[in-house]
Coordinates of C-alpha atoms in Angstrom, one line a residue:
Chain H
M152 CA 24.6 -16.9 -24.0
I153 CA 25.8 -15.7 -20.6
E154 CA 29.5 -14.7 -20.2
V155 CA 31.0 -14.2 -16.8
E156 CA 34.4 -12.7 -16.8
H157 CA 36.8 -12.3 -13.8
L158 CA 33.8 -11.7 -11.6
T159 CA 34.7 -10.8 -8.0
K160 CA 32.5 -9.9 -5.1
R161 CA 33.8 -8.9 -1.7
Y162 CA 31.8 -8.1 1.4
G163 CA 34.3 -6.4 3.6
R164 CA 37.0 -9.0 4.1
T165 CA 35.0 -11.9 3.0
V166 CA 35.4 -12.9 -0.7
A167 CA 32.1 -14.4 -1.8
V168 CA 33.0 -14.7 -5.5
D169 CA 36.7 -14.8 -6.5
D170 CA 37.8 -14.1 -10.1
L171 CA 35.1 -16.4 -11.6
S172 CA 34.9 -16.9 -15.3
F173 CA 32.6 -19.2 -17.3
S174 CA 30.1 -19.1 -20.0
V175 CA 26.7 -20.7 -20.5
R176 CA 25.7 -21.8 -23.9
P177 CA 22.2 -22.2 -25.5
G178 CA 20.3 -25.4 -26.2
R179 CA 21.3 -27.2 -23.0
V180 CA 20.8 -27.2 -19.3
T181 CA 23.9 -26.0 -17.5
G182 CA 24.2 -27.0 -13.9
F183 CA 25.8 -24.5 -11.5
L184 CA 27.1 -26.7 -8.8
G185 CA 28.8 -25.9 -5.5
P186 CA 28.4 -26.4 -1.8
N187 CA 26.3 -24.0 0.2
G188 CA 28.0 -20.7 0.6
A189 CA 30.1 -21.2 -2.5
G190 CA 28.8 -18.0 -4.1
K191 CA 26.2 -19.4 -6.5
S192 CA 23.3 -17.1 -5.5
T193 CA 25.6 -14.1 -5.3
T194 CA 26.9 -14.8 -8.8
M195 CA 23.3 -15.2 -10.1
R196 CA 22.3 -11.9 -8.5
M197 CA 25.3 -10.2 -10.2
I198 CA 24.2 -11.7 -13.6
L199 CA 20.9 -10.0 -13.1
G200 CA 22.5 -6.7 -12.2
L201 CA 21.0 -6.8 -8.7
D202 CA 24.3 -6.9 -6.9
R203 CA 27.2 -4.8 -8.0
P204 CA 30.4 -6.8 -8.7
T205 CA 33.5 -5.6 -6.9
S206 CA 35.3 -6.2 -10.2
G207 CA 34.7 -8.2 -13.4
T208 CA 31.8 -8.2 -15.8
V209 CA 28.8 -10.2 -16.8
R210 CA 27.4 -10.0 -20.3
I211 CA 24.0 -11.3 -21.6
D212 CA 24.3 -11.7 -25.4
G213 CA 27.1 -9.2 -25.3
K214 CA 25.5 -6.6 -23.0
P215 CA 25.4 -6.0 -19.3
Y216 CA 22.0 -6.8 -17.8
R217 CA 21.3 -3.2 -16.8
E218 CA 21.5 -2.2 -20.5
L219 CA 18.9 -4.7 -21.7
D220 CA 15.7 -3.2 -23.1
R221 CA 12.7 -5.1 -21.7
P222 CA 14.9 -7.5 -19.8
L223 CA 12.1 -10.1 -19.1
T224 CA 12.0 -10.9 -22.8
R225 CA 15.7 -11.7 -22.7
V226 CA 16.3 -13.3 -19.3
G227 CA 13.8 -15.0 -17.0
A228 CA 14.9 -15.9 -13.5
L229 CA 13.7 -17.6 -10.4
L230 CA 16.1 -16.7 -7.6
D231 CA 13.7 -16.9 -4.6
A232 CA 10.1 -18.0 -4.8
K233 CA 9.3 -16.0 -1.7
W234 CA 10.0 -12.6 -3.5
V235 CA 6.2 -12.0 -3.7
H236 CA 4.0 -9.7 -1.7
P237 CA 2.0 -12.1 0.4
N238 CA -1.2 -10.0 0.1
R239 CA -1.1 -9.7 -3.6
S240 CA -2.8 -12.4 -5.8
A241 CA -0.7 -14.5 -8.1
R242 CA -2.4 -12.9 -11.1
A243 CA -1.7 -9.3 -9.8
H244 CA 1.9 -10.2 -9.2
L245 CA 2.4 -11.4 -12.7
R246 CA 0.4 -8.5 -14.1
W247 CA 2.6 -5.8 -12.7
M248 CA 5.7 -7.7 -13.9
A249 CA 4.2 -8.1 -17.4
R250 CA 3.3 -4.4 -17.5
T251 CA 6.9 -3.3 -16.7
N252 CA 8.1 -5.0 -19.9
R253 CA 5.0 -4.0 -22.0
L254 CA 3.8 -7.6 -22.2
P255 CA 0.1 -8.3 -22.8
N256 CA -2.1 -9.5 -20.0
R257 CA -2.8 -12.5 -22.2
R258 CA 0.8 -13.7 -21.4
V259 CA -0.1 -13.8 -17.7
D260 CA -3.0 -16.2 -18.3
E261 CA -0.8 -18.3 -20.6
V262 CA 2.0 -18.8 -18.1
L263 CA -0.5 -19.4 -15.3
E264 CA -1.9 -22.1 -17.5
T265 CA 1.6 -23.5 -18.2
V266 CA 2.5 -23.9 -14.6
G267 CA -1.0 -25.1 -13.6
L268 CA -1.9 -22.2 -11.3
S269 CA -5.0 -20.9 -13.3
G270 CA -7.3 -22.2 -10.6
V271 CA -5.7 -20.3 -7.8
A272 CA -4.6 -17.2 -9.7
D273 CA -6.8 -14.9 -7.7
R274 CA -5.8 -16.2 -4.3
R275 CA -3.2 -14.3 -2.2
A276 CA 0.3 -15.6 -2.9
G277 CA 1.1 -15.5 0.9
G278 CA -1.2 -18.6 1.3
F279 CA 0.7 -20.7 -1.3
S280 CA 2.6 -23.8 -0.4
L281 CA 6.3 -23.9 -1.3
G282 CA 5.5 -26.0 -4.4
M283 CA 2.9 -23.4 -5.6
S284 CA 5.2 -20.5 -4.9
Q285 CA 7.9 -22.3 -6.9
R286 CA 5.4 -22.7 -9.8
L287 CA 4.5 -19.0 -9.5
G288 CA 8.2 -18.1 -9.7
I289 CA 8.6 -20.2 -12.8
A290 CA 5.6 -18.6 -14.3
A291 CA 7.3 -15.2 -13.7
A292 CA 10.5 -16.5 -15.3
L293 CA 8.6 -17.6 -18.4
L294 CA 6.5 -14.4 -18.7
G295 CA 8.6 -12.7 -21.3
D296 CA 9.3 -15.9 -23.3
P297 CA 13.0 -15.4 -22.8
E298 CA 15.9 -17.1 -24.5
I299 CA 17.8 -17.3 -21.2
L300 CA 16.5 -18.8 -18.0
M301 CA 18.1 -19.0 -14.6
F302 CA 16.9 -21.0 -11.6
D303 CA 18.5 -20.9 -8.2
E304 CA 18.0 -24.2 -6.3
P305 CA 14.6 -24.8 -7.8
V306 CA 14.0 -28.2 -6.3
N307 CA 14.9 -27.3 -2.7
G308 CA 12.2 -28.4 -0.3
L309 CA 9.9 -29.8 -3.0
D310 CA 8.1 -33.1 -2.9
P311 CA 9.0 -35.8 -5.5
E312 CA 6.2 -34.8 -7.8
G313 CA 7.4 -31.1 -7.7
I314 CA 11.0 -32.2 -8.3
L315 CA 9.9 -34.2 -11.3
W316 CA 7.9 -31.4 -12.7
I317 CA 10.8 -28.9 -12.4
R318 CA 13.2 -31.3 -14.1
Q319 CA 10.8 -31.9 -17.0
I320 CA 10.2 -28.2 -17.5
M321 CA 13.9 -27.4 -17.5
Q322 CA 14.6 -30.1 -20.0
R323 CA 11.7 -28.9 -22.2
L324 CA 13.1 -25.4 -22.1
A325 CA 16.5 -26.5 -23.1
S326 CA 15.2 -28.7 -25.9
E327 CA 13.5 -25.6 -27.3
G328 CA 17.0 -24.2 -27.8
R329 CA 17.0 -21.9 -24.8
T330 CA 19.9 -21.3 -22.4
V331 CA 19.2 -22.7 -19.0
L332 CA 21.3 -22.2 -16.0
V333 CA 20.3 -24.0 -12.8
S334 CA 22.1 -24.0 -9.5
S335 CA 22.2 -26.8 -7.0
H336 CA 24.4 -28.1 -4.2
L337 CA 23.4 -31.7 -5.1
L338 CA 25.4 -33.4 -7.7
S339 CA 22.9 -36.2 -8.0
E340 CA 20.2 -33.7 -8.9
M341 CA 22.5 -32.1 -11.5
A342 CA 23.4 -35.5 -12.9
Q343 CA 19.7 -36.0 -13.7
T344 CA 19.1 -32.6 -15.4
A345 CA 22.3 -30.9 -16.6
E346 CA 24.3 -31.7 -19.6
E347 CA 27.1 -29.4 -18.7
L348 CA 28.4 -28.3 -15.3
V349 CA 30.0 -25.2 -13.9
V350 CA 31.4 -26.3 -10.5
I351 CA 32.5 -23.7 -8.0
G352 CA 33.7 -23.8 -4.4
R353 CA 34.5 -20.8 -2.2
G354 CA 33.7 -18.5 -5.1
K355 CA 36.3 -20.0 -7.4
L356 CA 35.8 -22.0 -10.5
I357 CA 36.7 -25.7 -10.0
R358 CA 35.7 -27.2 -13.3
Q359 CA 33.5 -26.4 -16.4
C360 CA 32.9 -29.6 -18.4
G361 CA 30.2 -32.1 -19.4
T362 CA 28.3 -33.8 -16.6
A363 CA 29.2 -37.3 -17.7
Q364 CA 32.9 -36.4 -17.9
F365 CA 32.8 -34.7 -14.5
V366 CA 31.0 -37.7 -12.9
D367 CA 33.5 -40.2 -14.4
E368 CA 36.5 -38.2 -13.4
A369 CA 35.2 -37.3 -10.0
S370 CA 34.0 -40.8 -9.1
G371 CA 37.2 -42.4 -10.5
A372 CA 35.9 -45.9 -11.1
T373 CA 38.2 -48.6 -9.9
I374 CA 38.2 -52.4 -10.2
R375 CA 38.4 -54.7 -7.2
V376 CA 40.1 -58.1 -7.7
R377 CA 40.5 -61.0 -5.3
T378 CA 42.5 -64.0 -6.1
P379 CA 44.5 -66.6 -4.3
Q380 CA 47.4 -66.0 -6.8
V381 CA 48.0 -62.4 -5.9
E382 CA 51.7 -62.3 -6.9
R383 CA 51.1 -63.7 -10.3
L384 CA 48.2 -61.4 -11.3
R385 CA 50.0 -58.4 -10.0
G386 CA 53.0 -59.3 -12.1
A387 CA 50.9 -59.8 -15.2
L388 CA 49.0 -56.5 -14.8
H389 CA 52.3 -54.7 -14.2
Q390 CA 53.6 -56.1 -17.4
E391 CA 50.6 -54.6 -19.2
G392 CA 51.5 -51.2 -17.6
I393 CA 48.3 -51.2 -15.4
E394 CA 48.4 -49.5 -12.0
V395 CA 47.8 -51.9 -9.1
R396 CA 47.3 -51.1 -5.4
D397 CA 47.3 -53.6 -2.6
E398 CA 44.5 -53.2 -0.1
V399 CA 42.9 -55.3 2.6
V400 CA 39.1 -55.4 2.3
D401 CA 37.1 -57.4 4.8
E402 CA 40.4 -58.9 6.1
L403 CA 41.1 -60.3 2.7
P404 CA 44.1 -59.3 0.5
T405 CA 42.7 -57.4 -2.5
L406 CA 44.1 -55.8 -5.6
V407 CA 42.6 -52.4 -6.6
V408 CA 43.1 -51.7 -10.2
A409 CA 42.6 -48.2 -11.8
G410 CA 42.6 -46.9 -15.3
T411 CA 41.3 -49.9 -17.1
S412 CA 38.1 -52.0 -17.6
S413 CA 37.0 -55.1 -15.8
E414 CA 36.9 -56.9 -19.1
R415 CA 40.6 -56.3 -19.6
V416 CA 41.5 -57.5 -16.1
G417 CA 39.4 -60.7 -16.6
E418 CA 41.1 -61.4 -20.0
I419 CA 44.6 -60.9 -18.5
A420 CA 43.7 -63.2 -15.6
A421 CA 42.4 -65.9 -18.0
A422 CA 45.5 -65.7 -20.2
Q423 CA 47.6 -66.3 -17.1
G424 CA 45.3 -69.0 -15.8
V425 CA 44.7 -67.1 -12.6
V426 CA 41.7 -68.0 -10.5
L427 CA 39.5 -65.0 -9.6
H428 CA 37.3 -64.9 -6.5
E429 CA 36.0 -61.5 -7.2
L430 CA 36.1 -59.0 -10.0
S431 CA 34.0 -56.0 -9.5
V432 CA 33.8 -52.3 -10.6
Q433 CA 33.7 -49.9 -7.6
R434 CA 32.1 -46.6 -8.3
G435 CA 32.4 -44.0 -5.6
S436 CA 29.2 -42.3 -4.8
L437 CA 28.7 -39.0 -6.6
E438 CA 28.3 -37.1 -3.4
Q439 CA 31.5 -38.5 -2.1
A440 CA 33.3 -37.6 -5.3
F441 CA 31.8 -34.1 -5.3
L442 CA 32.9 -33.6 -1.7
Q443 CA 36.4 -34.8 -2.6
L444 CA 36.7 -32.2 -5.4
T445 CA 35.2 -29.4 -3.4
N446 CA 36.7 -30.4 -0.1
E447 CA 39.2 -27.6 0.1
A448 CA 36.6 -25.2 -1.2
V449 CA 33.9 -25.8 1.5
E450 CA 33.5 -22.7 3.6
Y451 CA 32.0 -24.2 6.7
H452 CA 33.9 -27.3 7.7
A453 CA 32.6 -29.4 10.5
H454 CA 35.2 -29.2 13.1
D455 CA 35.3 -32.9 13.7
G456 CA 38.0 -33.9 11.2
A457 CA 37.7 -37.7 11.9
T458 CA 34.5 -38.2 10.0
T459 CA 34.2 -37.5 6.3
G460 CA 31.0 -36.6 4.6
N461 CA 30.2 -34.5 7.6
E462 CA 30.4 -31.1 5.9
G463 CA 26.7 -30.5 6.2
T464 CA 26.4 -29.6 2.6
D465 CA 23.4 -31.8 1.8
R466 CA 19.8 -30.8 2.2
Chain O
M259 CA 4.3 6.2 -18.2
T260 CA 4.7 2.4 -18.1
L261 CA 6.4 2.5 -14.8
L262 CA 3.7 4.8 -13.3
A263 CA 1.1 2.2 -14.4
V264 CA 3.1 -0.6 -12.9
E265 CA 3.4 1.2 -9.6
R266 CA -0.3 1.9 -9.7
I267 CA -1.0 -1.8 -10.1
K268 CA 1.4 -2.6 -7.3
L269 CA 0.0 0.0 -4.9
F270 CA -3.7 -0.9 -5.3
S271 CA -3.3 -4.6 -5.5
T272 CA -2.7 -4.7 -1.8
R273 CA -5.2 -3.6 0.9
S274 CA -3.1 -1.3 3.1
P275 CA -3.1 1.8 0.9
W276 CA -6.9 1.7 0.8
W277 CA -7.0 1.6 4.6
C278 CA -4.5 4.4 4.8
V279 CA -6.6 6.6 2.6
V280 CA -9.8 5.9 4.6
V281 CA -8.1 6.5 7.9
A282 CA -6.3 9.6 6.7
V283 CA -9.6 11.3 5.6
G284 CA -11.6 9.9 8.5
L285 CA -9.2 11.2 11.2
T286 CA -8.7 14.6 9.6
V287 CA -12.4 15.3 9.0
G288 CA -13.6 13.6 12.2
F289 CA -11.3 15.7 14.4
T290 CA -12.2 18.9 12.6
A291 CA -15.9 18.1 13.1
L292 CA -15.3 17.7 16.8
M293 CA -13.4 20.9 17.1
S294 CA -15.8 22.9 15.0
G295 CA -18.8 21.5 16.7
F296 CA -17.7 22.4 20.2
A297 CA -16.2 25.7 19.1
N298 CA -19.5 26.8 17.6
E299 CA -20.7 28.4 20.8
Q300 CA -17.9 30.9 20.8
G301 CA -18.2 31.6 17.1
T302 CA -14.5 31.5 16.7
V303 CA -14.2 29.0 13.8
T304 CA -11.9 30.4 11.1
V305 CA -10.5 29.0 7.9
G306 CA -7.3 28.1 9.7
F307 CA -9.2 26.5 12.6
T308 CA -10.8 24.1 10.1
Q309 CA -7.4 23.0 8.9
F310 CA -5.5 22.4 12.2
S311 CA -6.1 18.6 12.1
Y312 CA -4.4 18.2 8.7
Q313 CA -1.5 16.7 10.7
F314 CA -3.5 13.6 11.5
G315 CA -4.0 12.8 7.8
L316 CA -0.5 13.8 6.9
M317 CA 1.0 11.4 9.4
V318 CA -1.1 8.5 8.0
L319 CA -0.2 9.4 4.4
M320 CA 3.5 9.5 5.3
V321 CA 3.2 6.1 6.8
M322 CA 1.6 4.9 3.6
A323 CA 4.4 6.4 1.6
V324 CA 7.0 4.8 3.7
L325 CA 5.3 1.4 3.5
A326 CA 5.0 1.6 -0.3
V327 CA 8.8 1.2 -0.3
T328 CA 9.7 -0.7 2.8
T329 CA 7.3 -3.6 2.1
E330 CA 9.1 -4.1 -1.2
Y331 CA 12.3 -4.6 0.7
R332 CA 10.6 -6.6 3.4
F333 CA 9.2 -9.1 0.9
G334 CA 12.1 -9.1 -1.6
T335 CA 9.8 -7.7 -4.4
I336 CA 12.3 -4.8 -4.8
R337 CA 14.6 -7.3 -6.4
T338 CA 11.9 -8.5 -8.7
T339 CA 11.2 -4.9 -9.5
F340 CA 14.8 -4.0 -10.3
Q341 CA 15.1 -7.2 -12.3
T342 CA 12.1 -6.3 -14.5
A343 CA 13.2 -2.6 -14.8
P344 CA 16.9 -2.2 -14.2
N345 CA 16.8 1.6 -14.3
R346 CA 16.4 2.1 -10.6
A347 CA 16.2 5.9 -10.7
A348 CA 13.3 5.7 -13.1
V349 CA 11.5 3.0 -11.0
L350 CA 11.9 4.9 -7.7
T351 CA 10.9 8.2 -9.2
A352 CA 7.7 6.6 -10.7
K353 CA 6.9 5.1 -7.3
A354 CA 7.5 8.4 -5.4
L355 CA 5.5 10.4 -8.0
L356 CA 2.5 8.0 -7.8
V357 CA 2.5 7.8 -4.0
A358 CA 2.9 11.6 -3.8
V359 CA 0.0 12.3 -6.2
L360 CA -2.2 10.0 -4.2
A361 CA -1.2 11.6 -0.9
G362 CA -1.8 15.1 -2.4
V363 CA -5.2 14.2 -3.7
V364 CA -6.3 12.6 -0.5
A365 CA -5.0 15.4 1.6
L366 CA -6.8 17.9 -0.7
A367 CA -10.0 16.0 -0.4
A368 CA -9.7 15.8 3.4
A369 CA -9.0 19.6 3.6
F370 CA -12.1 20.6 1.6
L371 CA -14.2 18.1 3.4
S372 CA -13.0 19.5 6.7
F373 CA -13.9 23.0 5.6
W374 CA -17.3 21.9 4.4
V375 CA -18.1 20.0 7.6
S376 CA -17.0 23.0 9.7
D377 CA -19.1 25.3 7.6
L378 CA -22.1 23.0 8.4
L379 CA -21.5 22.7 12.1
A380 CA -20.1 26.1 13.0
T381 CA -23.4 28.0 12.4
N382 CA -22.3 30.9 14.5
S383 CA -19.2 31.6 12.5
D384 CA -18.9 33.3 9.1
L385 CA -16.7 30.9 7.2
S386 CA -15.8 31.7 3.6
L387 CA -13.1 30.7 1.3
S388 CA -12.0 34.2 0.2
G389 CA -8.6 35.6 -0.2
A390 CA -5.3 34.1 -1.2
D391 CA -4.4 33.2 2.4
A392 CA -7.5 31.1 2.9
W393 CA -7.1 29.3 -0.4
R394 CA -3.4 28.6 0.3
N395 CA -4.4 27.2 3.7
V396 CA -7.0 24.8 2.4
A397 CA -5.6 23.8 -1.0
G398 CA -2.0 24.0 0.2
T399 CA -2.4 20.9 2.3
G400 CA -2.4 18.9 -0.9
L401 CA 1.0 20.4 -1.8
V402 CA 2.4 19.7 1.6
A403 CA 1.2 16.1 1.6
F404 CA 2.7 15.6 -1.9
L405 CA 6.1 16.8 -0.8
A406 CA 5.9 15.0 2.6
A407 CA 5.2 11.8 0.7
V408 CA 8.3 12.3 -1.5
L409 CA 10.3 12.8 1.7
S410 CA 8.8 9.6 3.3
V411 CA 9.6 7.5 0.2
A412 CA 13.1 8.8 0.4
V413 CA 13.4 7.8 4.1
G414 CA 11.9 4.4 3.2
I415 CA 14.5 3.8 0.4
L416 CA 17.4 4.9 2.7
L417 CA 16.4 2.8 5.8
R418 CA 14.6 -0.1 4.0
Q419 CA 13.0 -1.3 7.2
S420 CA 9.4 -0.4 8.0
A421 CA 9.8 0.0 11.7
A422 CA 12.8 2.2 11.5
A423 CA 11.5 4.4 8.7
V424 CA 8.0 4.8 10.2
T425 CA 9.6 5.8 13.5
V426 CA 11.7 8.5 11.7
V427 CA 8.8 10.0 9.8
L428 CA 6.6 10.1 12.9
V429 CA 9.1 11.1 15.6
W430 CA 10.8 13.8 13.5
P431 CA 7.8 16.1 12.8
L432 CA 5.9 15.2 16.0
L433 CA 8.7 15.4 18.6
V434 CA 12.1 16.5 17.3
E435 CA 10.8 19.7 15.6
G436 CA 8.9 20.7 18.7
L437 CA 11.5 19.8 21.3
V438 CA 14.3 21.4 19.5
S439 CA 13.0 24.8 20.6
L440 CA 13.8 23.9 24.2
I441 CA 17.6 24.3 23.5
P442 CA 18.5 27.5 25.2
R443 CA 19.3 30.6 23.1
I444 CA 19.6 28.9 19.7
G445 CA 16.6 26.5 19.9
Q446 CA 14.1 29.0 18.5
D447 CA 16.3 29.9 15.5
I448 CA 16.9 26.2 14.7
Q449 CA 13.2 25.5 15.0
S450 CA 12.4 28.1 12.4
W451 CA 14.4 26.1 9.9
M452 CA 12.9 22.7 10.5
P453 CA 11.3 21.4 7.4
F454 CA 7.8 20.7 8.8
V455 CA 7.8 24.0 10.6
A456 CA 8.4 25.6 7.2
A457 CA 5.5 23.6 5.7
H458 CA 3.3 24.6 8.5
H459 CA 4.2 28.2 8.0
F460 CA 3.2 27.9 4.4
L461 CA -0.2 26.8 5.4
F462 CA -1.0 29.1 8.3
G463 CA 1.5 32.0 7.8
G464 CA 0.0 35.4 7.0
Q465 CA -3.4 34.6 8.3
P466 CA -5.1 36.8 10.9
D467 CA -5.0 33.9 13.3
S468 CA -1.5 32.7 12.4
A469 CA -0.2 33.8 15.8
E470 CA -2.8 31.5 17.4
A471 CA -1.9 28.7 15.1
A472 CA 1.8 29.1 15.8
M473 CA 1.1 29.1 19.5
M474 CA -0.9 25.8 19.2
M475 CA 2.0 24.1 17.5
G476 CA 4.4 25.5 20.1
M477 CA 6.1 27.3 17.4
S478 CA 8.2 30.4 17.2
D479 CA 7.9 33.1 14.5
V480 CA 9.8 32.4 11.3
P481 CA 11.9 34.8 9.3
Y482 CA 10.5 33.9 5.9
G483 CA 7.3 34.1 3.9
P484 CA 4.8 31.3 3.3
W485 CA 5.9 30.5 -0.2
A486 CA 9.6 30.5 0.8
G487 CA 8.6 28.0 3.5
I488 CA 7.1 25.6 1.0
A489 CA 10.0 26.0 -1.4
Y490 CA 12.4 25.2 1.5
F491 CA 10.3 22.2 2.4
G492 CA 10.2 21.0 -1.2
A493 CA 14.0 21.5 -1.6
I494 CA 14.6 19.3 1.4
S495 CA 12.2 16.6 0.2
V496 CA 13.5 16.5 -3.3
G497 CA 17.1 16.7 -2.1
L498 CA 16.7 13.8 0.2
F499 CA 15.0 11.8 -2.5
V500 CA 17.9 12.4 -4.9
V501 CA 20.3 11.2 -2.2
A502 CA 18.1 8.1 -1.7
V503 CA 18.0 7.3 -5.4
I504 CA 21.7 7.6 -5.8
T505 CA 22.2 5.4 -2.8
A506 CA 19.8 2.8 -4.1
S507 CA 21.4 2.8 -7.5
R508 CA 24.8 2.1 -6.1
R509 CA 24.1 -0.5 -3.5
D510 CA 23.1 -4.1 -3.8
A511 CA 19.4 -4.7 -4.1

């Protein structure tokens, strides 16, 4: 259990994290979602006691991180896979980490095996590819067999195989009953792995809810209907108390219906004997929806206001 | 103890400390050998004479001590370190202690090797390790290196960048402390209270050839005894280290 309460971090006049409160519960993957520069990494560093909050508190199972005894056995984290001395071997890197928390050397070999680095354990970490570095970082996070795990943008820059592997390992960890917090700026990635979402923008909390709920709300599914008998159908739908909007799509008059199902619209049309030329569910793309929600919260706007989806938050 | 063991693993699982040790001993002993070999004719090799080149080794060991900290900042491993052991004061103290002990032992080895090599080469001089002054001169280099390493670790923690911190620990003792005496009227007095001048006085003060030694370093006479000199040097090293630890504990890693 991670509890973040009224967390604020200021750098001079810039507010990186602004009165942020949320909690992360065990047994599921919680996605920490927000555009670049939203304060995700800063928040994670404060959770680990690396950065000092300007105000507010973070508690890990009721205690601040700095008061944890043998913290690796409580919280494992991968914030940056490059935080390794390039001339030290993977094994030596894990060995010193294990030693700090009085973990046996046997654990080092075990986690190297888990992430599939046993074969290259004695090679210098500086020569590792990004994928291998990421695996080493995950090995380090797993070292103390902790109940809580945190990963900051773990799939960034990985090839499809690496992405798949990371997703699987996160889901496995959550299914073992652990608390998993993983950050990303990609909603589509989170939709694949996370059950619950903490969405932030400009350091502020936007939503904390289930992923499915967030996706539904955010994408706001609508139904597009085309018919030669526009007036009649509109009247019928109005009678049922259903919201209807007139739009012109591809130079054809179209009704856009929200807040109901396509089945319902079809049934109403049939009852009225209305001919339908099109009846389709329109789902906004996840990225578009995410942008809409975090739009005001994006720190670095592209100055060209005419184009949308140009905020440069992806990849 | 755990943290000391951790720092030992960290220090010796990279190559640069090994090189620093080899270079520190090699430079010190090699230069002493040259000096003693060529001075043999005059028969003027004294105990102090065998130790003049301690500065070479000291500089290399100080660079090693600085790098032990600044590479952690450079590669981000300091964050991993603080994540695995959140008590920063304890971690940094363990690091300083380990590096300082290593520097002390290496300097001590270099000092006795220098003496032994000189004894072999300077056949016309009567070298012997007798008397408190001679022992302080030779064995004292270990203590000076120990404290200088603590000072260097402190500078490394405060500046966090290798280039800046190395520049400071080299330029300060080699240039600043020497050039300060050029300030008219007060320069000589200020110089007497410079930390490395005090450490130097601890090693060479009170010896028959101390005036010569002082002259070689371009130094003025100092108004305190050798042991007061090392106490002063130690106070500055430890004081700066305490400031560094408090700073590191407060700021973001």
